[in-house]
N, CA and C of each residue as an Amber inpcrd file, in Angstrom:
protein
   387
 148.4920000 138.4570000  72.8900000 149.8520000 138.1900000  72.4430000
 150.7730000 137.9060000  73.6240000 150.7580000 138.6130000  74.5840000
 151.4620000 138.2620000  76.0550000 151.2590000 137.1070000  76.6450000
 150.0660000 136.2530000  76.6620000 150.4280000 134.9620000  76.9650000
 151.2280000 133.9500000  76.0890000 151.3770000 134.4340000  74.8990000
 152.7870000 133.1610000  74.1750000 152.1540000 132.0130000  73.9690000
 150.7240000 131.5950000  73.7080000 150.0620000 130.7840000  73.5610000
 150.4620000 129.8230000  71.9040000 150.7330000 128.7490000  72.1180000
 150.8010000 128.1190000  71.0280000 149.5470000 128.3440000  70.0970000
 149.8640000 127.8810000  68.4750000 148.8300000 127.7630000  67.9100000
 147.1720000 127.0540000  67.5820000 147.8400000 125.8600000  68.8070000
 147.1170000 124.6210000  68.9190000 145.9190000 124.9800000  70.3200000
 146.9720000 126.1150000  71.4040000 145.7000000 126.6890000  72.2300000
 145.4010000 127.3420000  71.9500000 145.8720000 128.0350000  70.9030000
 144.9040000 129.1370000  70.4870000 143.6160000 128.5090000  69.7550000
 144.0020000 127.8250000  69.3770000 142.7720000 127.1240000  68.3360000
 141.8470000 126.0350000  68.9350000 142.5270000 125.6660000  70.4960000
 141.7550000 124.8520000  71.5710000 140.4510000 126.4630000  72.4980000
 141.3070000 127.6350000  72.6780000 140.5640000 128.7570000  72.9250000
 139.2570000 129.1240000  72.5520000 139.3180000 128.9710000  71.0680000
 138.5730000 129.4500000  70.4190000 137.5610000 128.4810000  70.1450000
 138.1630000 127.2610000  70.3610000 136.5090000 126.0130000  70.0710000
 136.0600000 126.2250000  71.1260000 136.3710000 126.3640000  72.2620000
 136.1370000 126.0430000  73.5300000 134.7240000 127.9790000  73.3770000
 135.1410000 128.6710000  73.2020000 134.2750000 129.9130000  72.9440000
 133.5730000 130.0820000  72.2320000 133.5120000 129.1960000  71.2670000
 132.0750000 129.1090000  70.4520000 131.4460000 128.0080000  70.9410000
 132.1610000 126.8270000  71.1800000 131.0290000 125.8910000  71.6610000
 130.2660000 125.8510000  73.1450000 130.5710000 126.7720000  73.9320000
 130.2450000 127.4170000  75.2650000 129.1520000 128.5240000  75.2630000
 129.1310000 129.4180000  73.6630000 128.2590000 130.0470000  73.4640000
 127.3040000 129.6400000  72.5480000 127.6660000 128.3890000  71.7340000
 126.4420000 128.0670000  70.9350000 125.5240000 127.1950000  72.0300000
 126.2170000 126.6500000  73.3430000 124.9730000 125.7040000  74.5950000
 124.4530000 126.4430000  75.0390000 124.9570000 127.6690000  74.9110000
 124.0790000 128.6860000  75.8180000 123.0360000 129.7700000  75.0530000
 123.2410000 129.3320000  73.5910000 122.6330000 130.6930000  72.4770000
 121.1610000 129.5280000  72.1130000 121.9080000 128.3360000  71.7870000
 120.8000000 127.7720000  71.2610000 120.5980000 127.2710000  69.7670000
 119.3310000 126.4430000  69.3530000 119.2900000 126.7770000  68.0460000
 118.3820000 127.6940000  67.3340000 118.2380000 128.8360000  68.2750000
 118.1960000 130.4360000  67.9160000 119.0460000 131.3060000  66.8330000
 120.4650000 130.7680000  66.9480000 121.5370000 131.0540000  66.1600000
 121.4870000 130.1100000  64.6460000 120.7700000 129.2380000  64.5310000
 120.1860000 128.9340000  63.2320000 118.7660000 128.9240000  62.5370000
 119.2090000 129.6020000  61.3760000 118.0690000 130.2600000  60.5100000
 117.3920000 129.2680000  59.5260000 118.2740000 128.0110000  59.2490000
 117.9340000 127.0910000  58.2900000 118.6830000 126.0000000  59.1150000
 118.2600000 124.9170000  58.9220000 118.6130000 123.8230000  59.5870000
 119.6490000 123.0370000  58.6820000 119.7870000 122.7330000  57.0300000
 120.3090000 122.5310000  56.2290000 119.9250000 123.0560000  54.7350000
 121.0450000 122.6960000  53.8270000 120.7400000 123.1450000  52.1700000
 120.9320000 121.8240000  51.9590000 120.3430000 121.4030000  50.4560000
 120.0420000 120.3150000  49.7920000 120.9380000 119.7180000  48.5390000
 121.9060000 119.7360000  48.3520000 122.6350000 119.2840000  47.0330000
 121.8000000 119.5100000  45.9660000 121.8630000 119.3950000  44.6800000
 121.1210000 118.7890000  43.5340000 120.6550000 117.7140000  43.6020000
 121.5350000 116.4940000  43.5070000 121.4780000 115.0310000  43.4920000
 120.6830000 115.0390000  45.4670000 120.3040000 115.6720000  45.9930000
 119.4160000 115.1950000  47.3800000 120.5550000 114.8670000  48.8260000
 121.4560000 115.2750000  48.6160000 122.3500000 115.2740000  49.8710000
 122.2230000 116.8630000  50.7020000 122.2110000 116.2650000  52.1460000
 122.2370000 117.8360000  52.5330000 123.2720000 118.0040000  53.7380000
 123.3220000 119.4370000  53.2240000 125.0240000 120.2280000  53.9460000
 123.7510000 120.9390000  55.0460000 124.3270000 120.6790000  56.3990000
 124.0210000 121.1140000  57.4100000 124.4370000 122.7120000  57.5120000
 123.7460000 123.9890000  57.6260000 124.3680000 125.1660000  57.9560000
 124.8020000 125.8100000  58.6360000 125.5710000 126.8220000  58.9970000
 126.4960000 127.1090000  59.8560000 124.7340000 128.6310000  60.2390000
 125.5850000 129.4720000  61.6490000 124.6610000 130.4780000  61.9300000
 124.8960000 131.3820000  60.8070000 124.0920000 132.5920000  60.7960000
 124.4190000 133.6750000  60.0730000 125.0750000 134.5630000  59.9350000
 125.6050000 134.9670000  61.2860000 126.2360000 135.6590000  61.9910000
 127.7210000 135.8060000  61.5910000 128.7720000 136.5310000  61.6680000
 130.0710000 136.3760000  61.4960000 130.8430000 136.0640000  62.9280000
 131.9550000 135.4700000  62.2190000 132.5380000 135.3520000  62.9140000
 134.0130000 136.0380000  62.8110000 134.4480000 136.6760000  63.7120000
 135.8890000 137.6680000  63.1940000 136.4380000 137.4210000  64.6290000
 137.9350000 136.8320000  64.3170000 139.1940000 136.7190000  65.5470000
 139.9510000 137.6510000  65.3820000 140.3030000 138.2900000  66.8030000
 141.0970000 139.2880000  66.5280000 142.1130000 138.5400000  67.9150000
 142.9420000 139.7750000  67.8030000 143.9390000 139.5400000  68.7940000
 144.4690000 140.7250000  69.3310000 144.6900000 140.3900000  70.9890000
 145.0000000 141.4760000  71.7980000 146.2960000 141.8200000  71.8020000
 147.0750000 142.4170000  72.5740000 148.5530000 142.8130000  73.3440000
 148.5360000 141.9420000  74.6980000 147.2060000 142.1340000  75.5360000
 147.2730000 141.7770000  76.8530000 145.9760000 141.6630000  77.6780000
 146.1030000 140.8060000  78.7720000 145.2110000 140.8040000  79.7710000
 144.5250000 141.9200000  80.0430000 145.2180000 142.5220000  80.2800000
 144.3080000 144.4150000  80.9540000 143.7330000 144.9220000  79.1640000
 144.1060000 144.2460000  78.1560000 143.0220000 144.4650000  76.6490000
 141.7430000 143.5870000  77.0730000 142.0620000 142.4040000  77.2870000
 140.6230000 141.5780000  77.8020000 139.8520000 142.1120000  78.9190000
 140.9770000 142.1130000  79.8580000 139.7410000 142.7340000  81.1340000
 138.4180000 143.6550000  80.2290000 139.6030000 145.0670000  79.7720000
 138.7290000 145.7890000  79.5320000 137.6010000 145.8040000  78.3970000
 137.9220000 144.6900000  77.4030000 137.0320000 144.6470000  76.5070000
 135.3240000 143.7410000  77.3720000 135.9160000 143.1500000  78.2510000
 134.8940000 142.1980000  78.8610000 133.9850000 142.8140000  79.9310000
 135.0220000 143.9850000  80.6080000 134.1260000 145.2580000  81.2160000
 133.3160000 146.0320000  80.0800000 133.5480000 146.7230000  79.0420000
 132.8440000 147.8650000  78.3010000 131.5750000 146.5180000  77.4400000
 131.9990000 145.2370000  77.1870000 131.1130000 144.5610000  76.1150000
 129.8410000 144.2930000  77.4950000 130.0360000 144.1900000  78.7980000
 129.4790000 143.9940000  79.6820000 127.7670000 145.1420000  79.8910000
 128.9700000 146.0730000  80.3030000 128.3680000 147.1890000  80.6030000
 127.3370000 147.5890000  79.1420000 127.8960000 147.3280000  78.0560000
 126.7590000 147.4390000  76.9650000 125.7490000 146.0580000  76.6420000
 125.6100000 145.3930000  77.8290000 124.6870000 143.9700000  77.5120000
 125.0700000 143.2780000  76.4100000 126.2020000 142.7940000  76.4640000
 126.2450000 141.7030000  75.1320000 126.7050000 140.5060000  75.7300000
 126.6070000 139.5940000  74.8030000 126.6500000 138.5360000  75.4030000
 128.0810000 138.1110000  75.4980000 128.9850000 137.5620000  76.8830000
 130.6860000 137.8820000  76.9660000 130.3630000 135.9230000  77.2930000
 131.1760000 135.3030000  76.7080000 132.0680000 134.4690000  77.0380000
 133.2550000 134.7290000  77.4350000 134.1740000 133.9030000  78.6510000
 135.5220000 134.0570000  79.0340000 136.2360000 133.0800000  79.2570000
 137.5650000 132.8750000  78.1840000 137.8850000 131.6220000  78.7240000
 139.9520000 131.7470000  79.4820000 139.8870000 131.2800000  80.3070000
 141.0750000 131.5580000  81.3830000 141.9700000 130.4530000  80.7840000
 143.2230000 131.1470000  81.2870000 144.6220000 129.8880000  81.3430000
 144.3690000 128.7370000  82.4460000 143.5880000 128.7630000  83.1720000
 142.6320000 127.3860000  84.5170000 142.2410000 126.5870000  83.4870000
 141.8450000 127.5330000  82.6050000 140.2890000 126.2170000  81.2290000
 141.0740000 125.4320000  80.6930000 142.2980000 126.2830000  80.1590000
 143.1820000 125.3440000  79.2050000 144.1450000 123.8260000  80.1020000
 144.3490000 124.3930000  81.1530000 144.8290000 123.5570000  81.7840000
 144.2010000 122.5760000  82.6930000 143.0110000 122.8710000  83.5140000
 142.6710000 122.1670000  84.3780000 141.3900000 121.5910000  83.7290000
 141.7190000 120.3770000  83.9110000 140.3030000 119.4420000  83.1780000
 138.8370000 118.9190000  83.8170000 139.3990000 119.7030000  85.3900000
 138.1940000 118.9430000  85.8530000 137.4240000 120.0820000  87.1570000
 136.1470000 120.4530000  86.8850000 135.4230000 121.4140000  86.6910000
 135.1970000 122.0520000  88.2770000 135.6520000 121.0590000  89.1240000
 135.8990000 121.0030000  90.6370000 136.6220000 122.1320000  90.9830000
 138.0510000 121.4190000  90.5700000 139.4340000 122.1520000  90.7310000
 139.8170000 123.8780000  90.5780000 139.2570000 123.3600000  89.0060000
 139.0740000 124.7570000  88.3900000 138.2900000 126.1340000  88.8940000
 136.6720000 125.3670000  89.4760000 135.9790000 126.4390000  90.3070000
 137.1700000 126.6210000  91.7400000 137.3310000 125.8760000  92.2980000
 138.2900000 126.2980000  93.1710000 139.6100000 127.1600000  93.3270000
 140.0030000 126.7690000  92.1980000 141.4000000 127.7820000  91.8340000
 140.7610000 128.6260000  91.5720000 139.0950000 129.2980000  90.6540000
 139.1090000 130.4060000  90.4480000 138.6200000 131.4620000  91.4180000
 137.5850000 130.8150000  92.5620000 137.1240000 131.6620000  93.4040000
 138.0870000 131.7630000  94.4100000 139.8910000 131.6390000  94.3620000
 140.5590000 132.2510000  95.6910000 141.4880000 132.4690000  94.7510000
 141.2220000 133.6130000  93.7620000 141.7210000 134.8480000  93.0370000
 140.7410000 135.6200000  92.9250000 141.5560000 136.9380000  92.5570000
 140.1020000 138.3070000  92.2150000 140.8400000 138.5890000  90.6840000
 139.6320000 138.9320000  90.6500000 139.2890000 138.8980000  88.9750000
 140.9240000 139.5370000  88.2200000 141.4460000 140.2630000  89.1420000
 143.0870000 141.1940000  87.8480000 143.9890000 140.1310000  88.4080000
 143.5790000 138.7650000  89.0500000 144.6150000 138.2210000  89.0260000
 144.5530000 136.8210000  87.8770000 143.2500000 136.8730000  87.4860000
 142.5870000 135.9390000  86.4220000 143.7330000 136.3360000  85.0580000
 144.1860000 134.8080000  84.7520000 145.4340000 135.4220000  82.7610000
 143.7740000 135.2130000  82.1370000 143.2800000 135.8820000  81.5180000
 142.0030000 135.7870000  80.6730000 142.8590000 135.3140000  78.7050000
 142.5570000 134.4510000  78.2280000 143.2690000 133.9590000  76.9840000
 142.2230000 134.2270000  76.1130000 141.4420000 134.2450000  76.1970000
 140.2070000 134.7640000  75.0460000 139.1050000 135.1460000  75.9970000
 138.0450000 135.9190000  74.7130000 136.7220000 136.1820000  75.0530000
 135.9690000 136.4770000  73.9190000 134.7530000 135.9120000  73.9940000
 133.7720000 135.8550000  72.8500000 133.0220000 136.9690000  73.0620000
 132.8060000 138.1750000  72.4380000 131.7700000 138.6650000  72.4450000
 130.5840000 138.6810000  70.7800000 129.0550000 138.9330000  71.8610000
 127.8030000 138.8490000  70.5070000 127.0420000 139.6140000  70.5990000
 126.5940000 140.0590000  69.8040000 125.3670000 141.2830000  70.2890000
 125.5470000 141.8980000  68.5730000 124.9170000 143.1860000  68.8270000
 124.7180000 143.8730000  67.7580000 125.8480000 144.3470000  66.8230000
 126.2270000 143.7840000  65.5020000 127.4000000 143.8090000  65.0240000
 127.9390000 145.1710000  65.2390000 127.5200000 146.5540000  65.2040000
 128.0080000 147.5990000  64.9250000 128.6810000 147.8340000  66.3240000
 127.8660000 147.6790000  67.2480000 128.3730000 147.5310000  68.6710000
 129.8620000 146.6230000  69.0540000 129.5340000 145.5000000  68.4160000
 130.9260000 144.6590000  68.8180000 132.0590000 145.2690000  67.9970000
 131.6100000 146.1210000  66.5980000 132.6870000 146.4120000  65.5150000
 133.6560000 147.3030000  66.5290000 132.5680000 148.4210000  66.7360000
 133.2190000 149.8060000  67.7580000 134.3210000 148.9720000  68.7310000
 133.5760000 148.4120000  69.7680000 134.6540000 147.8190000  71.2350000
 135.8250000 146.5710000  70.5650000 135.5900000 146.6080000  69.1570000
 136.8770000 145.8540000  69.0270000 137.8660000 146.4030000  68.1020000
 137.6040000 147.6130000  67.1610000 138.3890000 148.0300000  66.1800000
 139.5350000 148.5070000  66.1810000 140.0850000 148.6050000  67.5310000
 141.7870000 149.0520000  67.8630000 142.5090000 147.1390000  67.6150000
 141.4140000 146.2410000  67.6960000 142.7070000 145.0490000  67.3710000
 142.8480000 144.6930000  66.5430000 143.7120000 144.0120000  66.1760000
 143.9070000 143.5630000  64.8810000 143.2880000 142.0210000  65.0030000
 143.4470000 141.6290000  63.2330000 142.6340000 139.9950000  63.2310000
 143.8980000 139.3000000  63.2500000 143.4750000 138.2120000  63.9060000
 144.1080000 136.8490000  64.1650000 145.1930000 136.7540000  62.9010000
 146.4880000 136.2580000  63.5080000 147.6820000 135.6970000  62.2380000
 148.3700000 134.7940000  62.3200000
């Protein structure tokens, strides 16, 4: 909530965090490849998995959710106020390796792993509005 992010980055955030973790998950994350209409058309399927947005207060909420989801092996995507802005992949590594990490604005983070696990390290936030 402290970065004041429009609705449009928020919703640029969040493609950007699933489609960063589905190149890196695979098509592991699908169980069926498509369903079939009646009449023979077919709807491509989504994973199985849920998906639930929540929303923080602040940076030091991300840090720490991205430290504890860490430390319990799950799988962390992170995406920075650099991602949203800087387009070109050079720059960006550069601006990020001459900061340390509490000086990183962190705007989202994906975490995956075992639902009951992600339920626990996220149930103080609330969902997305």
């Amino acid at each position: 909530k402290s970065s004041k992010m429009q609705l449009w980055q928020k919703l640029n955030c969040i493609g950007h965090l699933n489609a960063s973790f589905a190149a890196r998950e695979g098509k592991k994350l699908i169980t069926q490849e498509f369903i079939e209409t009646k009449d023979g058309e077919r709807i491509k399927l989504d994973m199985q998995h849920g998906i639930i947005v929540k929303e923080v207060e602040s940076n030091k909420n991300l840090l720490q959710l991205i430290k504890v989801a860490k430390e319990s092996n799950l799988q962390v995507i992170e995406f920075t106020r650099e991602m949203l802005t800087e387009k070109d992949d050079k720059k960006l590594i550069e601006i990020t390796k001459n900061k340390n990490l509490s000086e990183i604005e962190f705007l989202g983070v994906l975490v995956f792993g075992k639902r009951s696990i992600v339920e626990k390290l996220t149930e103080k936030f609330e969902l997305l509005k």
